[in-house]
XYZ file of C-alpha atoms in Angstrom:
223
model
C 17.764 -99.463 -80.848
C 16.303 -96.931 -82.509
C 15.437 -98.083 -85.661
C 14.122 -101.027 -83.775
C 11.898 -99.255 -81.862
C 10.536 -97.348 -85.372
C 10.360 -100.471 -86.571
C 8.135 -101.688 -83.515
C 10.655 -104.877 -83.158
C 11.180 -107.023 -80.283
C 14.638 -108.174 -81.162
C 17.070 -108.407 -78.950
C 20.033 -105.646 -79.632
C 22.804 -104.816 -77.365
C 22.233 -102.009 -74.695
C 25.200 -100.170 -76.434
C 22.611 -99.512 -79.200
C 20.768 -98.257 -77.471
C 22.520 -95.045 -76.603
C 24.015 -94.837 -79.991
C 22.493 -92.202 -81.461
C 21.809 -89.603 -78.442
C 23.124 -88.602 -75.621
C 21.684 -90.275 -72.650
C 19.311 -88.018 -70.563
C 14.525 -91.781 -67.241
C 13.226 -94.783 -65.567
C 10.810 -93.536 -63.163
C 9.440 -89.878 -64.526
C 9.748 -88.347 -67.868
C 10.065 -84.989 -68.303
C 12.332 -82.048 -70.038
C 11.746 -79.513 -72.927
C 13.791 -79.850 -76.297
C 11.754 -79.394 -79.288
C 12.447 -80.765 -82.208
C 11.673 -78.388 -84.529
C 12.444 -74.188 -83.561
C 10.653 -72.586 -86.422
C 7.033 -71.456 -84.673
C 5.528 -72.206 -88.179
C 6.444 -75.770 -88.712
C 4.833 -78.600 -86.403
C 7.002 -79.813 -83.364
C 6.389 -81.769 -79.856
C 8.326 -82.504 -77.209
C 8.389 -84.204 -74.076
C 8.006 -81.621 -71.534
C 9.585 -80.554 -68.178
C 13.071 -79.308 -66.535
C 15.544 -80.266 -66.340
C 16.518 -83.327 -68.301
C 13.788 -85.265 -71.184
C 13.890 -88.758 -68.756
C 14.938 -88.855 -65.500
C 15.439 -92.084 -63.498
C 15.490 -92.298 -59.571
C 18.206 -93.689 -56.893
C 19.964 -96.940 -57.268
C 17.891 -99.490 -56.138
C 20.047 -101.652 -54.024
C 18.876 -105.506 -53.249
C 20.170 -107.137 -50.238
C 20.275 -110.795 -50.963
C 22.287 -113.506 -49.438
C 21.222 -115.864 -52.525
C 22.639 -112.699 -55.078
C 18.715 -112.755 -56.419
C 16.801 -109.717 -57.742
C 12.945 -110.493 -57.937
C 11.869 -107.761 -59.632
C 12.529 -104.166 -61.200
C 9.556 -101.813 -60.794
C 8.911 -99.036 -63.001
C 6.268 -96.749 -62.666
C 6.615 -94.340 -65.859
C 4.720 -90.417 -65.650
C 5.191 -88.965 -69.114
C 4.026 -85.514 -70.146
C 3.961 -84.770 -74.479
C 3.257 -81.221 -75.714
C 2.438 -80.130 -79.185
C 3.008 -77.206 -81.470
C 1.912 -75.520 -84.708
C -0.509 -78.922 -85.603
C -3.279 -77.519 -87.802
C -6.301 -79.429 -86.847
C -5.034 -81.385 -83.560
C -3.333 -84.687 -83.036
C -4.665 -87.899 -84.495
C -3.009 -90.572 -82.289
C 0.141 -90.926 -80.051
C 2.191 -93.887 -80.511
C 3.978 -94.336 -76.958
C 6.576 -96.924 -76.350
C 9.104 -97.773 -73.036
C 11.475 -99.975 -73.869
C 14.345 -101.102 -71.058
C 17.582 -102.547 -72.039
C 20.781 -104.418 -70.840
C 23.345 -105.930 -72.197
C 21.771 -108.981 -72.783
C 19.390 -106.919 -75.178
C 16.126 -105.108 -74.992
C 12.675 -105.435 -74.113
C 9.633 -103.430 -74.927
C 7.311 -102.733 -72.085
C 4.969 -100.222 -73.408
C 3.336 -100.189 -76.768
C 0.471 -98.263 -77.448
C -1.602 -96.026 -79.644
C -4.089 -93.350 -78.652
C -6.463 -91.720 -80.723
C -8.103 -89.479 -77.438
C -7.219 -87.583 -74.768
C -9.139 -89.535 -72.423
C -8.071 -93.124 -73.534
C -5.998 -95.513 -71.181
C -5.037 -99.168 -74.122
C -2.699 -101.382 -71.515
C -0.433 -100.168 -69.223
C -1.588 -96.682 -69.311
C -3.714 -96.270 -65.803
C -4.432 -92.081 -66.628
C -4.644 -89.173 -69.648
C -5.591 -85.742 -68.842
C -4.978 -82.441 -70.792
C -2.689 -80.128 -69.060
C -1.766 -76.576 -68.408
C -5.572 -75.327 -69.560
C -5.427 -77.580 -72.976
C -8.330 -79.560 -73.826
C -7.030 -82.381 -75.545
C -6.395 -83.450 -79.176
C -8.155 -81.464 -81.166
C -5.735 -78.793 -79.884
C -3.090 -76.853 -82.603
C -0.942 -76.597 -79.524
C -1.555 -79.183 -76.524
C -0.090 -80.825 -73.510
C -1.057 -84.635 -72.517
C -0.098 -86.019 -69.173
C -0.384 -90.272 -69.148
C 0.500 -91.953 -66.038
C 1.619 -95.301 -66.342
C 0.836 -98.605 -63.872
C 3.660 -99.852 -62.277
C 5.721 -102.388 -65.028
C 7.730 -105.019 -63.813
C 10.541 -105.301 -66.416
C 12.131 -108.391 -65.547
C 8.666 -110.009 -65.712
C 7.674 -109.148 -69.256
C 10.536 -109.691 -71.607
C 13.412 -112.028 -72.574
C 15.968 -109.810 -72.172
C 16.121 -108.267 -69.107
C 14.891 -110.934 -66.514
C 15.673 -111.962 -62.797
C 18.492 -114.016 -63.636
C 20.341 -111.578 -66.320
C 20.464 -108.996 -63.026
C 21.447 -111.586 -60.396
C 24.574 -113.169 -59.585
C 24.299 -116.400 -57.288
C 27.955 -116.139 -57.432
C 28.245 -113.395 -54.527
C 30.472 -113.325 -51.222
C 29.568 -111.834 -48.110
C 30.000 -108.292 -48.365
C 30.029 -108.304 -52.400
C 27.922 -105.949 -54.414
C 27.212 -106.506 -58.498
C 25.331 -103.872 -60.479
C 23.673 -104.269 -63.964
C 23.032 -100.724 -66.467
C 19.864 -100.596 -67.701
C 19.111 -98.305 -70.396
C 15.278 -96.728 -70.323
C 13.923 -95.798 -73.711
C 11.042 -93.450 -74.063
C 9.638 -93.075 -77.852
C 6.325 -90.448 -78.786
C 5.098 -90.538 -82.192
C 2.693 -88.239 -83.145
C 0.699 -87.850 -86.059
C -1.517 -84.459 -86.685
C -4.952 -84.550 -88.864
C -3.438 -82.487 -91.513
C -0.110 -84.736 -92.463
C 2.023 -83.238 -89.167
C 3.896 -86.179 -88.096
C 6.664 -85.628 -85.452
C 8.611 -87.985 -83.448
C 10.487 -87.478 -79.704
C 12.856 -89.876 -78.466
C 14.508 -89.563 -74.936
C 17.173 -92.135 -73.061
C 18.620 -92.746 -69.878
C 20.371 -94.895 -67.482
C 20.246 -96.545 -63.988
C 21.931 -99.255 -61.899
C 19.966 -102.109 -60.430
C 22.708 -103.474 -57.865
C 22.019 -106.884 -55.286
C 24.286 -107.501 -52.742
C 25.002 -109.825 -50.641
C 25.626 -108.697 -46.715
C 28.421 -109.557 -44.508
C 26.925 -112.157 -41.913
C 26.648 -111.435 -38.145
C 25.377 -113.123 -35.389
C 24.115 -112.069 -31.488
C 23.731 -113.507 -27.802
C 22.412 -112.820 -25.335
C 19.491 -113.708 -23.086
C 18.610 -113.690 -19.102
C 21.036 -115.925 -16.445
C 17.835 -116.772 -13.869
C 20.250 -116.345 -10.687
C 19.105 -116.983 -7.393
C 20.722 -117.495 -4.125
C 19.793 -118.754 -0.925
């Protein structure tokens, strides 16, 4: 998945790939704080926050008597800080991929070359923590993503990969999706530094036990 995703590929690849290479640490919210580099002198970035680099919410949970999922919202907030860049960033490459076993999708794919640009998906940028932007040797970018519908924009993971018409009363089925979060950045003077984060939710339907009531008013009368 990886090497897919620094390839910029849409090819489908088996969510197993996708945690192959790191342990799995979002969905919802990015955030956490391992640099890459820990030399002060050398250029590094990170994707910023405590305690974990991604985080992803609850379980969603669909009740369905049909075993159908419409649709998986995602509604990404991603924070990237900078170190030690000489003259400032050039341009952030952001991607979100989400994956299943049925293989992956990207769902963001974007460059920006400003701290105040918003290509696609991306509904906000601001500096943060007192920085001004990219021009800064150390900075910190906050970009606020609309909400993505992931079954609605690639082959991979769609409506019918996470439902299962074949669900009795009282059955529950859950489908793993791997989130992938990818920042590439590249500095003015040759810096070029890449963070990578993962992490995991379940998207369960299920399919409630039926019940039924009575009830109603008798209209006695006597006379």
């Amino acid at each position: 998945m990886f090497d897919a995703l620094a390839r910029r590929s849409d090819d489908a690849i088996s969510r197993r790939s996708i945690l192959g290479g790191t342990a799995g640490i979002l969905g919802a919210a990015a955030t956490g704080g391992i640099l890459l580099t820990t030399s002060p002198t050398v250029a590094s970035a990170a994707i910023d926050g405590d305690p974990a680099a991604l985080e992803a919410g609850d379980t969603p949970t669909v009740l369905s008597n049909d075993g159908g999922i419409e649709a998986v919202y995602l509604t990404p907030e991603v924070t990237v800080e900078w170190a030690n860049f000489g003259s400032g960033v050039q341009t952030i490459d952001l991607t979100v991929a989400v994956g299943s076993d049925d293989g992956v999708d990207t769902l963001v794919e974007e460059t920006l070359a400003a701290a105040t640009e918003t290509p696609g998906p991306i509904a906000e940028t601001k500096p943060a923590d007192g920085t001004t932007g990219f021009g800064d040797v150390a900075g910190v970018l906050s970009l606020t993503l609309e909400r993505l519908d992931a079954t609605a924009i690639g082959d991979a993971v769609t409506r019918d990969s996470l439902s299962d018409p074949t669900l009795q009363a009282g059955e529950t089925a859950a489908t793993v999706l791997d989130v992938v979060l990818r920042a590439d950045l590249t500095g003015y003077e040759g810096e070029s530094e890449t963070v990578l984060r993962t992490t995991s939710f379940e998207v369960a339907v299920r399919n409630p036990e039926g019940n039924a009531d009575a009830g109603g008013i008798a209209n006695t009368e006597a006379v």
